[in-house]
Amino acid sequence: MDVTAFTSHRRSVTTEAGEIAYTEIGQGPVSVFVHGLGTNGVLWRQVIEQVRDTSRCIAIDLPLHGGTPARADLSVAALAQLVADLCAALDLGQVDLVGNDTGGAIAQIVAGRHPELLRSLTLTNCDTEGNFPPAELAPIIKAAVQGELADSLVALAHTPSAWRTSPFADGYEHPDQIPDEVWRSYFAPIGTIERARDVERMLAAMDSAYLTAVSDQLRALNVPTLLVWGTGYPPFDITWAYRLRDAMPAVRDVVEVDGARLFFPEERPEDLIPHLRRHWAR
């Protein structure tokens, strides 16, 4: 599914915390997909295209991404509450929650704080306790804290020739094969200095304490949990998947996806879809 077709299903709902954009496709039990920093719901379009026959798929756009505007509080705890608010606003009941990258950390916080919302949990390569944010991101976060990142972000957003060689492209095995419309979807929201400053705020708000705060709840979680993890992305090395498994007794399986990088749900959806179907029993 191309970006235009996918985003034609984008909608929004107004909550007490403000407007939340999301894309909804399919029918059946509800699955909610949470992207991470720098992408948006478009990340999940290939997966959703293949599971829409048995699932009502909802891909949220986090603030500053896709169609959702900025918020005062951009911490992962506030973003987790945004996911819960979306579920409440749409009266979704229990959902199958799926997270990638920062969205995986958000999904863990949702699971810890609102286990009653979840029918199941699936995490792909993502931040975990002890690796949030990963050490490789430290220079970027330092620049954000010092207010030295925004100008570079705006310049990158307006330089398509640099998209496929930027640090962000490290999340792909083959960034050269990602269509321009996808890159544009990801970079367009940071094309002004105001939005780029908001991205600095979001990066500066990354605090490991939020995941630590739900560690006991995750250890006690009684929601079937699946980890599907690419082995080719060093910041979220496969060892972190097994550490997470050891910290969460609810984890039923760790599936290793050989050579896959951070954004494999977009690049290699066939390596996620059958595991989702089995995990969801549909």
mmCIF file of C-alpha atoms in Angstrom:
data_model
loop_
_atom_site.group_PDB
_atom_site.id
_atom_site.type_symbol
_atom_site.label_atom_id
_atom_site.label_comp_id
_atom_site.label_asym_id
_atom_site.label_seq_id
_atom_site.Cartn_x
_atom_site.Cartn_y
_atom_site.Cartn_z
ATOM 1 C CA MET A 1 0.000 0.000 0.000
ATOM 2 C CA ASP A 2 1.416 3.397 -0.925
ATOM 3 C CA VAL A 3 1.428 6.399 1.390
ATOM 4 C CA THR A 4 -1.381 8.228 -0.399
ATOM 5 C CA ALA A 5 -3.718 5.247 -0.188
ATOM 6 C CA PHE A 6 -2.841 4.660 3.457
ATOM 7 C CA THR A 7 -3.227 8.251 4.605
ATOM 8 C CA SER A 8 -6.572 8.567 2.802
ATOM 9 C CA HIS A 9 -7.862 6.605 5.805
ATOM 10 C CA ARG A 10 -6.355 9.079 8.321
ATOM 11 C CA ARG A 11 -8.837 10.512 10.801
ATOM 12 C CA SER A 12 -8.682 12.463 14.031
ATOM 13 C CA VAL A 13 -10.467 12.517 17.357
ATOM 14 C CA THR A 14 -10.558 15.257 19.968
ATOM 15 C CA THR A 15 -9.789 14.318 23.566
ATOM 16 C CA GLU A 16 -9.261 16.337 26.739
ATOM 17 C CA ALA A 17 -5.553 16.313 25.897
ATOM 18 C CA GLY A 18 -6.170 17.619 22.383
ATOM 19 C CA GLU A 19 -6.465 16.267 18.856
ATOM 20 C CA ILE A 20 -5.065 12.820 18.029
ATOM 21 C CA ALA A 21 -4.633 11.694 14.425
ATOM 22 C CA TYR A 22 -4.810 8.020 13.507
ATOM 23 C CA THR A 23 -5.316 5.810 10.479
ATOM 24 C CA GLU A 24 -8.004 3.139 10.611
ATOM 25 C CA ILE A 25 -8.340 0.243 8.167
ATOM 26 C CA GLY A 26 -9.996 -3.185 8.406
ATOM 27 C CA GLN A 27 -12.586 -5.007 10.460
ATOM 28 C CA GLY A 28 -12.448 -7.402 13.392
ATOM 29 C CA PRO A 29 -10.806 -7.330 16.822
ATOM 30 C CA VAL A 30 -8.894 -4.092 17.313
ATOM 31 C CA SER A 31 -5.122 -3.842 16.868
ATOM 32 C CA VAL A 32 -3.353 -0.594 17.790
ATOM 33 C CA PHE A 33 0.055 0.148 16.257
ATOM 34 C CA VAL A 34 2.496 2.619 17.847
ATOM 35 C CA HIS A 35 5.448 4.017 15.900
ATOM 36 C CA GLY A 36 8.571 5.629 17.317
ATOM 37 C CA LEU A 37 10.549 8.826 17.017
ATOM 38 C CA GLY A 38 10.850 10.152 13.470
ATOM 39 C CA THR A 39 8.257 7.981 11.716
ATOM 40 C CA ASN A 40 4.438 7.954 11.952
ATOM 41 C CA GLY A 41 1.572 5.570 11.329
ATOM 42 C CA VAL A 42 2.798 5.132 7.734
ATOM 43 C CA LEU A 43 5.474 2.804 9.156
ATOM 44 C CA TRP A 44 2.802 0.125 9.619
ATOM 45 C CA ARG A 45 1.071 0.406 6.233
ATOM 46 C CA GLN A 46 2.473 -2.832 4.754
ATOM 47 C CA VAL A 47 1.621 -4.873 7.834
ATOM 48 C CA ILE A 48 -1.856 -3.384 8.080
ATOM 49 C CA GLU A 49 -2.532 -4.081 4.413
ATOM 50 C CA GLN A 50 -2.014 -7.793 5.099
ATOM 51 C CA VAL A 51 -3.915 -8.140 8.397
ATOM 52 C CA ARG A 52 -6.862 -5.865 7.655
ATOM 53 C CA ASP A 53 -8.940 -8.904 6.698
ATOM 54 C CA THR A 54 -9.091 -10.077 10.318
ATOM 55 C CA SER A 55 -8.333 -6.927 12.335
ATOM 56 C CA ARG A 56 -9.617 -3.424 12.789
ATOM 57 C CA CYS A 57 -6.195 -1.755 12.535
ATOM 58 C CA ILE A 58 -5.537 1.626 14.113
ATOM 59 C CA ALA A 59 -2.151 3.295 13.624
ATOM 60 C CA ILE A 60 -1.727 6.318 15.876
ATOM 61 C CA ASP A 61 0.296 9.379 14.896
ATOM 62 C CA LEU A 62 2.194 10.563 17.961
ATOM 63 C CA PRO A 63 2.550 14.335 18.527
ATOM 64 C CA LEU A 64 4.888 16.020 15.997
ATOM 65 C CA HIS A 65 4.443 13.026 13.704
ATOM 66 C CA GLY A 66 1.929 12.555 10.903
ATOM 67 C CA GLY A 67 -1.223 14.512 11.653
ATOM 68 C CA THR A 68 -1.018 15.007 15.436
ATOM 69 C CA PRO A 69 0.081 18.451 16.672
ATOM 70 C CA ALA A 70 2.630 19.119 19.408
ATOM 71 C CA ARG A 71 1.858 18.927 23.127
ATOM 72 C CA ALA A 72 3.336 20.685 26.139
ATOM 73 C CA ASP A 73 4.354 17.337 27.644
ATOM 74 C CA LEU A 74 6.255 15.135 25.195
ATOM 75 C CA SER A 75 7.592 12.563 27.655
ATOM 76 C CA VAL A 76 7.026 8.878 26.912
ATOM 77 C CA ALA A 77 4.702 8.734 29.919
ATOM 78 C CA ALA A 78 2.518 11.460 28.386
ATOM 79 C CA LEU A 79 2.616 9.696 25.018
ATOM 80 C CA ALA A 80 1.534 6.444 26.671
ATOM 81 C CA GLN A 81 -1.418 8.293 28.167
ATOM 82 C CA LEU A 82 -2.198 9.593 24.678
ATOM 83 C CA VAL A 83 -2.504 6.001 23.444
ATOM 84 C CA ALA A 84 -4.829 5.209 26.352
ATOM 85 C CA ASP A 85 -6.836 8.363 25.602
ATOM 86 C CA LEU A 86 -7.241 7.299 21.978
ATOM 87 C CA CYS A 87 -8.501 3.884 23.058
ATOM 88 C CA ALA A 88 -11.001 5.530 25.394
ATOM 89 C CA ALA A 89 -12.145 8.138 22.876
ATOM 90 C CA LEU A 90 -12.839 5.446 20.274
ATOM 91 C CA ASP A 91 -14.340 3.092 22.874
ATOM 92 C CA LEU A 92 -12.072 0.290 21.657
ATOM 93 C CA GLY A 93 -12.269 -2.039 24.635
ATOM 94 C CA GLN A 94 -9.351 -4.470 24.753
ATOM 95 C CA VAL A 95 -6.791 -4.216 21.961
ATOM 96 C CA ASP A 96 -3.795 -6.032 20.558
ATOM 97 C CA LEU A 97 -1.030 -3.464 21.072
ATOM 98 C CA VAL A 98 2.029 -3.413 18.782
ATOM 99 C CA GLY A 99 5.052 -1.127 19.224
ATOM 100 C CA ASN A 100 8.306 -0.313 17.439
ATOM 101 C CA ASP A 101 11.278 1.840 18.497
ATOM 102 C CA THR A 102 10.173 4.541 20.973
ATOM 103 C CA GLY A 103 6.662 3.231 20.381
ATOM 104 C CA GLY A 104 7.755 0.005 22.063
ATOM 105 C CA ALA A 105 8.712 1.918 25.205
ATOM 106 C CA ILE A 106 5.364 3.692 25.062
ATOM 107 C CA ALA A 107 3.587 0.343 24.657
ATOM 108 C CA GLN A 108 5.389 -1.033 27.719
ATOM 109 C CA ILE A 109 4.230 1.934 29.787
ATOM 110 C CA VAL A 110 0.674 1.458 28.538
ATOM 111 C CA ALA A 111 0.895 -2.215 29.518
ATOM 112 C CA GLY A 112 2.230 -1.363 32.946
ATOM 113 C CA ARG A 113 -0.278 1.378 33.700
ATOM 114 C CA HIS A 114 -3.338 0.079 31.845
ATOM 115 C CA PRO A 115 -3.119 -3.718 31.552
ATOM 116 C CA GLU A 116 -6.899 -3.883 31.382
ATOM 117 C CA LEU A 117 -6.725 -2.317 27.910
ATOM 118 C CA LEU A 118 -4.664 -5.125 26.415
ATOM 119 C CA ARG A 119 -5.676 -8.450 24.903
ATOM 120 C CA SER A 120 -2.074 -8.991 23.782
ATOM 121 C CA LEU A 121 1.225 -7.128 23.409
ATOM 122 C CA THR A 122 3.791 -7.367 20.597
ATOM 123 C CA LEU A 123 7.109 -5.531 20.652
ATOM 124 C CA THR A 124 9.565 -5.224 17.802
ATOM 125 C CA ASN A 125 13.033 -3.660 18.203
ATOM 126 C CA CYS A 126 12.542 -0.969 20.812
ATOM 127 C CA ASP A 127 13.785 0.791 23.915
ATOM 128 C CA THR A 128 13.828 -1.302 27.067
ATOM 129 C CA GLU A 129 14.764 -0.757 30.688
ATOM 130 C CA GLY A 130 18.537 -0.355 30.788
ATOM 131 C CA ASN A 131 18.618 0.779 27.154
ATOM 132 C CA PHE A 132 16.417 3.850 27.058
ATOM 133 C CA PRO A 133 17.526 5.784 25.240
ATOM 134 C CA PRO A 134 20.277 3.674 23.631
ATOM 135 C CA ALA A 135 23.829 4.952 24.051
ATOM 136 C CA GLU A 136 24.135 5.574 20.316
ATOM 137 C CA LEU A 137 21.523 8.314 20.634
ATOM 138 C CA ALA A 138 23.416 10.205 23.358
ATOM 139 C CA PRO A 139 25.155 12.740 21.058
ATOM 140 C CA ILE A 140 21.849 13.626 19.396
ATOM 141 C CA ILE A 141 20.102 14.033 22.742
ATOM 142 C CA LYS A 142 22.959 16.178 24.028
ATOM 143 C CA ALA A 143 22.610 18.436 20.993
ATOM 144 C CA ALA A 144 18.848 18.628 21.563
ATOM 145 C CA VAL A 145 19.269 19.552 25.226
ATOM 146 C CA GLN A 146 21.721 22.294 24.244
ATOM 147 C CA GLY A 147 19.396 23.609 21.554
ATOM 148 C CA GLU A 148 21.881 22.805 18.797
ATOM 149 C CA LEU A 149 19.838 20.309 16.747
ATOM 150 C CA ALA A 150 16.875 22.230 15.354
ATOM 151 C CA ASP A 151 18.652 24.036 12.524
ATOM 152 C CA SER A 152 20.122 20.765 11.267
ATOM 153 C CA LEU A 153 16.704 19.092 11.375
ATOM 154 C CA VAL A 154 15.107 21.849 9.309
ATOM 155 C CA ALA A 155 17.924 21.706 6.777
ATOM 156 C CA LEU A 156 17.576 17.929 6.516
ATOM 157 C CA ALA A 157 13.818 18.155 6.036
ATOM 158 C CA HIS A 158 14.384 20.410 3.032
ATOM 159 C CA THR A 159 17.211 18.360 1.484
ATOM 160 C CA PRO A 160 15.748 15.196 -0.076
ATOM 161 C CA SER A 161 19.136 14.159 -1.433
ATOM 162 C CA ALA A 162 20.346 13.737 2.170
ATOM 163 C CA TRP A 163 17.443 11.661 3.457
ATOM 164 C CA ARG A 164 18.840 8.267 2.494
ATOM 165 C CA THR A 165 22.293 8.979 3.993
ATOM 166 C CA SER A 166 21.117 10.608 7.225
ATOM 167 C CA PRO A 167 21.521 8.865 10.607
ATOM 168 C CA PHE A 168 17.790 8.131 10.467
ATOM 169 C CA ALA A 169 18.396 5.920 7.423
ATOM 170 C CA ASP A 170 20.412 3.511 9.598
ATOM 171 C CA GLY A 171 17.057 2.069 10.646
ATOM 172 C CA TYR A 172 16.705 0.496 7.196
ATOM 173 C CA GLU A 173 18.602 -2.313 5.510
ATOM 174 C CA HIS A 174 18.031 -0.707 2.115
ATOM 175 C CA PRO A 175 17.197 2.998 2.518
ATOM 176 C CA ASP A 176 17.665 3.513 -1.207
ATOM 177 C CA GLN A 177 14.563 1.365 -1.806
ATOM 178 C CA ILE A 178 12.275 3.433 0.416
ATOM 179 C CA PRO A 179 10.036 5.664 -1.761
ATOM 180 C CA ASP A 180 10.362 9.441 -1.655
ATOM 181 C CA GLU A 181 6.779 9.754 -0.422
ATOM 182 C CA VAL A 182 7.671 7.815 2.714
ATOM 183 C CA TRP A 183 10.691 9.992 3.491
ATOM 184 C CA ARG A 184 8.597 13.087 2.831
ATOM 185 C CA SER A 185 5.921 11.850 5.209
ATOM 186 C CA TYR A 186 8.515 11.427 7.957
ATOM 187 C CA PHE A 187 10.481 14.639 7.433
ATOM 188 C CA ALA A 188 7.744 17.122 6.472
ATOM 189 C CA PRO A 189 6.521 17.680 10.060
ATOM 190 C CA ILE A 190 9.946 19.033 11.108
ATOM 191 C CA GLY A 191 10.264 21.444 8.211
ATOM 192 C CA THR A 192 9.897 24.582 10.350
ATOM 193 C CA ILE A 193 12.114 25.809 13.154
ATOM 194 C CA GLU A 194 9.141 25.792 15.550
ATOM 195 C CA ARG A 195 8.481 22.099 14.996
ATOM 196 C CA ALA A 196 12.184 21.285 15.093
ATOM 197 C CA ARG A 197 12.395 22.976 18.501
ATOM 198 C CA ASP A 198 9.527 20.756 19.619
ATOM 199 C CA VAL A 199 11.525 17.719 18.463
ATOM 200 C CA GLU A 200 14.392 18.968 20.623
ATOM 201 C CA ARG A 201 11.965 19.059 23.553
ATOM 202 C CA MET A 202 10.818 15.520 22.839
ATOM 203 C CA LEU A 203 14.383 14.217 22.711
ATOM 204 C CA ALA A 204 15.344 16.106 25.863
ATOM 205 C CA ALA A 205 12.360 14.559 27.664
ATOM 206 C CA MET A 206 13.593 10.984 27.152
ATOM 207 C CA ASP A 207 14.034 9.716 30.690
ATOM 208 C CA SER A 208 14.767 6.125 31.686
ATOM 209 C CA ALA A 209 12.837 6.672 34.923
ATOM 210 C CA TYR A 210 9.535 6.233 33.094
ATOM 211 C CA LEU A 211 10.341 2.641 32.112
ATOM 212 C CA THR A 212 11.870 1.885 35.490
ATOM 213 C CA ALA A 213 8.648 3.076 37.113
ATOM 214 C CA VAL A 214 6.636 0.298 35.452
ATOM 215 C CA SER A 215 9.168 -2.533 35.848
ATOM 216 C CA ASP A 216 7.252 -4.155 38.715
ATOM 217 C CA GLN A 217 3.987 -3.915 36.812
ATOM 218 C CA LEU A 218 5.566 -5.482 33.715
ATOM 219 C CA ARG A 219 6.943 -8.317 35.811
ATOM 220 C CA ALA A 220 3.419 -8.960 37.079
ATOM 221 C CA LEU A 221 1.752 -8.490 33.688
ATOM 222 C CA ASN A 222 -0.571 -11.302 32.675
ATOM 223 C CA VAL A 223 -1.026 -10.371 29.008
ATOM 224 C CA PRO A 224 0.320 -12.686 26.261
ATOM 225 C CA THR A 225 3.434 -10.956 24.945
ATOM 226 C CA LEU A 226 5.485 -11.601 21.821
ATOM 227 C CA LEU A 227 8.899 -10.163 20.890
ATOM 228 C CA VAL A 228 9.829 -10.084 17.187
ATOM 229 C CA TRP A 229 13.336 -8.682 16.949
ATOM 230 C CA GLY A 230 15.653 -7.881 14.058
ATOM 231 C CA THR A 231 19.236 -8.974 14.646
ATOM 232 C CA GLY A 232 20.876 -6.331 12.447
ATOM 233 C CA TYR A 233 20.421 -3.127 14.443
ATOM 234 C CA PRO A 234 23.130 -2.638 17.113
ATOM 235 C CA PRO A 235 21.377 0.031 19.251
ATOM 236 C CA PHE A 236 18.613 -2.533 19.938
ATOM 237 C CA ASP A 237 20.757 -5.635 19.836
ATOM 238 C CA ILE A 238 19.045 -9.023 20.197
ATOM 239 C CA THR A 239 20.438 -9.340 23.725
ATOM 240 C CA TRP A 240 17.970 -6.648 24.798
ATOM 241 C CA ALA A 241 15.080 -8.822 23.629
ATOM 242 C CA TYR A 242 16.200 -11.648 25.908
ATOM 243 C CA ARG A 243 16.744 -9.283 28.818
ATOM 244 C CA LEU A 244 13.210 -8.043 28.297
ATOM 245 C CA ARG A 245 11.949 -11.618 28.172
ATOM 246 C CA ASP A 246 13.641 -12.330 31.492
ATOM 247 C CA ALA A 247 12.069 -9.217 33.000
ATOM 248 C CA MET A 248 8.569 -9.991 31.683
ATOM 249 C CA PRO A 249 7.270 -13.478 32.466
ATOM 250 C CA ALA A 250 4.334 -12.779 30.130
ATOM 251 C CA VAL A 251 6.671 -13.068 27.114
ATOM 252 C CA ARG A 252 5.768 -16.297 25.328
ATOM 253 C CA ASP A 253 8.337 -16.218 22.550
ATOM 254 C CA VAL A 254 11.264 -14.297 21.106
ATOM 255 C CA VAL A 255 11.373 -14.461 17.305
ATOM 256 C CA GLU A 256 14.712 -13.469 15.769
ATOM 257 C CA VAL A 257 14.539 -11.860 12.320
ATOM 258 C CA ASP A 258 17.934 -12.441 10.764
ATOM 259 C CA GLY A 259 19.683 -9.268 9.637
ATOM 260 C CA ALA A 260 16.602 -7.088 10.016
ATOM 261 C CA ARG A 261 17.022 -3.529 11.221
ATOM 262 C CA LEU A 262 14.863 -1.156 13.237
ATOM 263 C CA PHE A 263 12.183 -0.457 10.651
ATOM 264 C CA PHE A 264 11.752 -4.023 9.430
ATOM 265 C CA PRO A 265 7.945 -3.892 9.961
ATOM 266 C CA GLU A 266 7.951 -1.496 7.002
ATOM 267 C CA GLU A 267 10.794 -3.025 5.022
ATOM 268 C CA ARG A 268 10.164 -6.729 5.691
ATOM 269 C CA PRO A 269 6.510 -7.032 6.759
ATOM 270 C CA GLU A 270 6.460 -10.709 5.784
ATOM 271 C CA ASP A 271 8.784 -11.354 8.738
ATOM 272 C CA LEU A 272 6.232 -9.965 11.189
ATOM 273 C CA ILE A 273 2.785 -10.753 9.798
ATOM 274 C CA PRO A 274 2.665 -14.552 10.336
ATOM 275 C CA HIS A 275 3.864 -14.129 13.911
ATOM 276 C CA LEU A 276 1.168 -11.545 14.587
ATOM 277 C CA ARG A 277 -1.511 -13.824 13.147
ATOM 278 C CA ARG A 278 -0.361 -16.722 15.304
ATOM 279 C CA HIS A 279 -0.060 -14.555 18.405
ATOM 280 C CA TRP A 280 -3.527 -13.113 17.854
ATOM 281 C CA ALA A 281 -4.935 -16.545 16.973
ATOM 282 C CA ARG A 282 -6.558 -15.197 13.804
#
